[in-house]
Coordinates of C-alpha atoms in Angstrom, one line a residue:
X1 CA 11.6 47.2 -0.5
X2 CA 14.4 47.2 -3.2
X3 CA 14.5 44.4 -5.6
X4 CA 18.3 43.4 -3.7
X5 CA 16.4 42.7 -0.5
X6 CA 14.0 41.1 -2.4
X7 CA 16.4 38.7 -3.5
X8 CA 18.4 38.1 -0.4
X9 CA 15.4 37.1 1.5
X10 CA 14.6 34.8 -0.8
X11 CA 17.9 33.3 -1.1
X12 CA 17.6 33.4 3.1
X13 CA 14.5 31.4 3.0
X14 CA 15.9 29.1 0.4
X15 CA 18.7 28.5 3.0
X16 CA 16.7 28.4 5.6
X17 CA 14.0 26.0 4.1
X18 CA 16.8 23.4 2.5
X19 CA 18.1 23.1 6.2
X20 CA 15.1 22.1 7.6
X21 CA 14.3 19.5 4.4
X22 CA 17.2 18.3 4.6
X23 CA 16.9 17.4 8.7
X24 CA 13.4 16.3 8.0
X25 CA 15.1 13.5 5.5
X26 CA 17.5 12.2 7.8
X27 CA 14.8 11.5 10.4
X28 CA 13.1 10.0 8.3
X29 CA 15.5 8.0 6.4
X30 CA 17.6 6.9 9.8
X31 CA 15.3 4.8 11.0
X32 CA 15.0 2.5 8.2
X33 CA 18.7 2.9 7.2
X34 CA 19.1 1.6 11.0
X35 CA 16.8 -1.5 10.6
X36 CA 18.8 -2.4 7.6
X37 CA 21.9 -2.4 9.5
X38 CA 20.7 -4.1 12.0
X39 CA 19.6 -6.9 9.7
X40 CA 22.5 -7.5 8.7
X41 CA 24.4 -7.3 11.9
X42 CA 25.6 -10.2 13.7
X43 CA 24.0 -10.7 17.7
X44 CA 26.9 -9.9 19.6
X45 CA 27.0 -6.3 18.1
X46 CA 23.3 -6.1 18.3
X47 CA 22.6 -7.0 22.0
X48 CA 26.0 -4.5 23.1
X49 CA 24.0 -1.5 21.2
X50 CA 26.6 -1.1 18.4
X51 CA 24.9 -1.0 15.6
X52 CA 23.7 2.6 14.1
X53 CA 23.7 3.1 10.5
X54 CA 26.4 0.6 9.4
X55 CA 25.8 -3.1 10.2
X56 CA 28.7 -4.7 12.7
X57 CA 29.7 -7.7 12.3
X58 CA 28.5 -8.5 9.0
X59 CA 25.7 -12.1 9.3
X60 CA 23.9 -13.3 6.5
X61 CA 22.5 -16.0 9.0
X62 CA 18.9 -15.0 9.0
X63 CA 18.7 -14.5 5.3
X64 CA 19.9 -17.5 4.8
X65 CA 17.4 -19.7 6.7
X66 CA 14.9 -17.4 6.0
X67 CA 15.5 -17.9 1.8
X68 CA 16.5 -21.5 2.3
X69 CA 12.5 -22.3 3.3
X70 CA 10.4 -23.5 0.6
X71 CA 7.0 -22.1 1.7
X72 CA 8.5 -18.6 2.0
X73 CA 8.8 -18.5 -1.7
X74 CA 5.8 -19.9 -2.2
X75 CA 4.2 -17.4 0.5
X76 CA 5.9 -14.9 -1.2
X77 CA 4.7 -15.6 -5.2
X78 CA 0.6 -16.4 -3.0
X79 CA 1.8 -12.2 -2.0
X80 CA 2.4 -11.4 -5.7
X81 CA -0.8 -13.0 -6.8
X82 CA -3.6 -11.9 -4.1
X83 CA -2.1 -8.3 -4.3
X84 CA -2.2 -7.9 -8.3
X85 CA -6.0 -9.7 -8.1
X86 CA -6.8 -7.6 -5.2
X87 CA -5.6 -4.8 -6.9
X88 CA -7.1 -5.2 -10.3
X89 CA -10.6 -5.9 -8.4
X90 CA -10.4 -2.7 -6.4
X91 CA -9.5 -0.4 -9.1
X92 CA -12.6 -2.2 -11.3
X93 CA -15.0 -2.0 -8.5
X94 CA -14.1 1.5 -7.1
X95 CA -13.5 3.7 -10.4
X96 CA -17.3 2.5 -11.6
X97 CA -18.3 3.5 -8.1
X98 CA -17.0 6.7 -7.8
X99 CA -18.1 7.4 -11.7
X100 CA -22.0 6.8 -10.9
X101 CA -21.1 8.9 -7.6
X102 CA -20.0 12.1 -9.3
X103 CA -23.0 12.1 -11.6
X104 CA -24.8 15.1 -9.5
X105 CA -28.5 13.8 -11.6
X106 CA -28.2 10.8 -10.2
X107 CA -31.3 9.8 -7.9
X108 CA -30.5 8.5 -5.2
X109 CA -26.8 10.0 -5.2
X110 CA -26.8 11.1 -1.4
X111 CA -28.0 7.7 -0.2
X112 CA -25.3 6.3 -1.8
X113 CA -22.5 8.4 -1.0
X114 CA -24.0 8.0 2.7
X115 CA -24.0 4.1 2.6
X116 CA -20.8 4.7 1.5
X117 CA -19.3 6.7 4.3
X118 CA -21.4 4.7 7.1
X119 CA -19.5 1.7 6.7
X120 CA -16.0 4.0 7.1
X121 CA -17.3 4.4 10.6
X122 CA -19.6 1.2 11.7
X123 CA -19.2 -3.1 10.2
X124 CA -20.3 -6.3 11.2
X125 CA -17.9 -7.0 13.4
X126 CA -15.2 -9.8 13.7
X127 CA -17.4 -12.9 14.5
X128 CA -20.1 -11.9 12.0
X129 CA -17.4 -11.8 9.2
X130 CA -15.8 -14.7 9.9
X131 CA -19.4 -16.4 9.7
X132 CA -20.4 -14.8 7.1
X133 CA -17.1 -15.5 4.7
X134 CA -17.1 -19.3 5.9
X135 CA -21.4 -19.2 5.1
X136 CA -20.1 -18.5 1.3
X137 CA -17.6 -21.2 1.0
X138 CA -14.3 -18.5 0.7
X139 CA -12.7 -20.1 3.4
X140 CA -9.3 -21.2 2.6
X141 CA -9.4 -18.9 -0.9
X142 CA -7.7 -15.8 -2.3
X143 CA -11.7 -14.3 -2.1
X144 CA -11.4 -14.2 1.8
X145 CA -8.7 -11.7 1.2
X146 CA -9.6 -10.0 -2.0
X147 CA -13.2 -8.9 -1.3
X148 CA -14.2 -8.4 2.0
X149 CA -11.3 -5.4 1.0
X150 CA -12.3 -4.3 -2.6
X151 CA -13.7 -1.0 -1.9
X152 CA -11.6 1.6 0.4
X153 CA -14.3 4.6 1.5
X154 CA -11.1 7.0 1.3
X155 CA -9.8 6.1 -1.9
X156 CA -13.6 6.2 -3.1
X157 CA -14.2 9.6 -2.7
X158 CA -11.0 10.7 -3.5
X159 CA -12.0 9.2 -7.2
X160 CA -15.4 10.8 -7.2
X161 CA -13.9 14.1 -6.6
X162 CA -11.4 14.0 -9.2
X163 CA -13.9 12.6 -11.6
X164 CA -16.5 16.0 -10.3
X165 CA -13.3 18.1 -11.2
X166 CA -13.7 16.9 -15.0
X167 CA -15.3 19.5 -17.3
X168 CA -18.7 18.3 -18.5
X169 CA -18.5 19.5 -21.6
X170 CA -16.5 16.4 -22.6
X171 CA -18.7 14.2 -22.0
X172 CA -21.4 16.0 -23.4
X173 CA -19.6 16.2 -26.7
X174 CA -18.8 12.6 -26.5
X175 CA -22.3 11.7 -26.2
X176 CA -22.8 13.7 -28.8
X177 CA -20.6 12.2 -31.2
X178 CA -22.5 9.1 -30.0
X179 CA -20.2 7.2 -27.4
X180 CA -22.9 5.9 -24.3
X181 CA -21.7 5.5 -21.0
X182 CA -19.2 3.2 -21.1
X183 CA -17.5 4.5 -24.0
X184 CA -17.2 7.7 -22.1
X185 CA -16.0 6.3 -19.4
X186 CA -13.3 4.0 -21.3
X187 CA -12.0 6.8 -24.0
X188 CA -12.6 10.0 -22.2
X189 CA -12.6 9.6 -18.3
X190 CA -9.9 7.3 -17.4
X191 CA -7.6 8.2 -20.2
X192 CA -7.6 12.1 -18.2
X193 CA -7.2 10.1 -14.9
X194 CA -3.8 8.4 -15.0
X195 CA -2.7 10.3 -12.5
X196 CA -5.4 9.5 -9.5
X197 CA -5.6 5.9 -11.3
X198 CA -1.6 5.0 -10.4
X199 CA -2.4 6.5 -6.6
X200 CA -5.0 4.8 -6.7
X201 CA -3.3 1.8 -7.3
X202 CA -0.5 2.2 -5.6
X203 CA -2.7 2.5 -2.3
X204 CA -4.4 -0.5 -2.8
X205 CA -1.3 -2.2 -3.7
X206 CA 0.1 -1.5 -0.5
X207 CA -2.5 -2.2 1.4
X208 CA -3.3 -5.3 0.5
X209 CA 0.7 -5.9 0.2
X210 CA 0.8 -5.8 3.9
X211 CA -2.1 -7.2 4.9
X212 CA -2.2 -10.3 7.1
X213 CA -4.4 -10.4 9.3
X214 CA -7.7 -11.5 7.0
X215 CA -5.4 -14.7 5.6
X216 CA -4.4 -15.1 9.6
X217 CA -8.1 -15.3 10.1
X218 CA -9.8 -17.1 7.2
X219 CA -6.8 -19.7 6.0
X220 CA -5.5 -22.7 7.8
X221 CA -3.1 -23.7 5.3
X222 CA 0.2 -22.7 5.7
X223 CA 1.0 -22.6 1.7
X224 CA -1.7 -20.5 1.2
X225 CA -0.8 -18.0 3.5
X226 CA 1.2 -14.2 2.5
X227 CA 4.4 -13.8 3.1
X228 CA 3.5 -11.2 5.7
X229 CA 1.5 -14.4 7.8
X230 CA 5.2 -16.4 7.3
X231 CA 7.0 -13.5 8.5
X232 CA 4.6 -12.8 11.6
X233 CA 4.4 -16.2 12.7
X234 CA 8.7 -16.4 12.1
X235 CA 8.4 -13.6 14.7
X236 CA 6.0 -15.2 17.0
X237 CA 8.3 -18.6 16.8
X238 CA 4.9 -20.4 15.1
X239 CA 7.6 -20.9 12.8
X240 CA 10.9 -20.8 14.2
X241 CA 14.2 -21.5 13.7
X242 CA 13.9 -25.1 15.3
X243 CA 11.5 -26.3 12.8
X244 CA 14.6 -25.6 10.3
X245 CA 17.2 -27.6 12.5
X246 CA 19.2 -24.6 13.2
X247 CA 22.3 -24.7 16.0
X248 CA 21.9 -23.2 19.1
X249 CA 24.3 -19.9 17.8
X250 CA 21.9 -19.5 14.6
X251 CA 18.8 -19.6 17.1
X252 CA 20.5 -16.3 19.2
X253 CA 21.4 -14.9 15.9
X254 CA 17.8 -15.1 14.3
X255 CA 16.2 -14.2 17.7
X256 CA 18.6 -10.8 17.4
X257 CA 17.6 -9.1 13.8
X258 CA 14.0 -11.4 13.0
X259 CA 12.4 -8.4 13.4
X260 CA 14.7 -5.9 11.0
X261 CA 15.0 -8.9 8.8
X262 CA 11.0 -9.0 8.2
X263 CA 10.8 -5.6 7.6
X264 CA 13.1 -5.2 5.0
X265 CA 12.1 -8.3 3.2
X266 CA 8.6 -7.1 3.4
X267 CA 9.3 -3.4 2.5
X268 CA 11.7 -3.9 -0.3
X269 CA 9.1 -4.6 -2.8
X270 CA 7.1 -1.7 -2.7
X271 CA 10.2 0.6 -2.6
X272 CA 11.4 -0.8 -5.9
X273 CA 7.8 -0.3 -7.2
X274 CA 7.4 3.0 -6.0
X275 CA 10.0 5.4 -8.3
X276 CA 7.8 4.4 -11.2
X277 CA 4.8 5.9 -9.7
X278 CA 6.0 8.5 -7.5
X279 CA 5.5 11.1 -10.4
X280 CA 1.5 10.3 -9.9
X281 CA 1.6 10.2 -6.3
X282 CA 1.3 14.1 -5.5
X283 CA -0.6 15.0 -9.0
X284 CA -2.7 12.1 -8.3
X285 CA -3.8 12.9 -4.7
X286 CA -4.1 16.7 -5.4
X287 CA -6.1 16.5 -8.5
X288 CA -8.7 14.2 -6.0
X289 CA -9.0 17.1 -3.4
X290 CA -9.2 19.7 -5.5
X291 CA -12.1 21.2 -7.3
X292 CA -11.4 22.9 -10.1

């Protein structure tokens, strides 16, 4: 095979594999770009189907009851503040995990990493949860939510991989030069791990981001609930647009895009978050899979 064929297949299969990335973006994209529109939409265009990837009939209505509500705001900053704790706990609590887990002298490594996976596979249960998080008084807290949550089995051994795939020889130098464990962990390990540590973070961000159904289950106060409670019980009509006062017309028109409405607010801050840790997001999760 001449070096010209050579080159015109590859320019084929760059062709060829554009084409399909680019049709793989556009369904992907289109159903978000579609629940934008719609959210923006006013009913009438909604209910006759006319809506595709430009909104019809431009209506701020929902928005605007929506934003006007005190407690969503203060749902929304109770969001900010149990995912950054959450977050911050995880990360703590699951990088010293997975560090004592990729120590292969370790006794009693095996029984660990097995406790580990069990509970990816078995728990309590619902009822003995809820009876056990109400036995210790975290009721009506930001600890019902943070840790019941604080380790993630997946993320876990994702870490202890990555950390296996570190040469030795660092550490043993460090120790060495007289750094114990903690040092090594503080100044060697995580400084080569800020790759799997922004995944890492950005799962658990996420997660707990869009969690609701621990705060729908362990509080009973509406301003302590997530915005992703408010939003769910807005959709169930728990908290609908009658408790605002709203006319009959803004009672169709919220009933039309709730739903697209509550998915962009609820997505928009993790898609502004995410450019500034996308570049650790593939390094990240193939570093932790690897062995190298």
């Amino acid at each position: 095979m001449t070096t010209h064929d050579m080159t015109r297949g590859y320019r084929v299969f760059q062709w060829f594999n554009g084409i399909v990335l680019t049709l793989v973006v556009v369904v992907t994209l289109y159903p978000f770009v579609n629940i934008l529109a719609r959210s923006f939409s006013s009913q009438t265009a909604i209910s006759a189907g006319e809506v595709n990837l430009i909104p019809k009939g431009f209506n701020l209505t929902t928005y605007q009851i929506v934003a006007s509500d005190p407690i969503f705001w203060t749902n929304y900053r109770n969001t900010v503040i149990y995912t950054v704790v959450a977050t911050i706990i995880a990360m703590v609590m699951t990088t010293s995990y997975a560090y004592v887990l990729s120590k292969k002298h370790l006794k009693g490594r095996k029984f660990l990493v097995g406790v580990a996976v069990f509970t990816m596979f078995f728990s309590g249960g619902l009822i003995p949860n809820y009876v056990l998080i109400t036995s210790l008084g975290m009721k009506n807290s930001i600890w019902a939510i943070v840790l019941p949550n604080a380790i993630s089995v997946f993320n876990l051994l994702v870490m202890k991989a990555f950390f296996e795939s570190l040469p030795q020889d660092l550490e043993e130098a460090a120790a060495i030069d007289g750094l114990n464990t903690y040092g090594i962990l503080w100044r060697i390990v995580l400084p080569l791990s800020k790759a799997v540590i922004a995944t890492m973070i950005l799962f658990y961000a996420v997660s707990f981001w869009n969690s609701w159904f621990g705060a729908f289950l362990y509080m009973d106060r509406s301003d302590l609930f997530p915005v992703t409670v408010y939003l769910r019980n807005l959709i169930a009509g728990a908290t609908g647009a009658d408790s605002y006062g709203a006319a009959a017309a803004e009672v169709t028109q919220i009933g039309a895009n709730i739903q697209s409405v509550t998915i962009v607010l609820t997505v928009l801050p993790i898609l502004v978050v995410y450019p500034f840790v996308q570049r650790f997001f593939v390094s990240g999760v193939m570093l932790g899979a690897v062995k190298g």
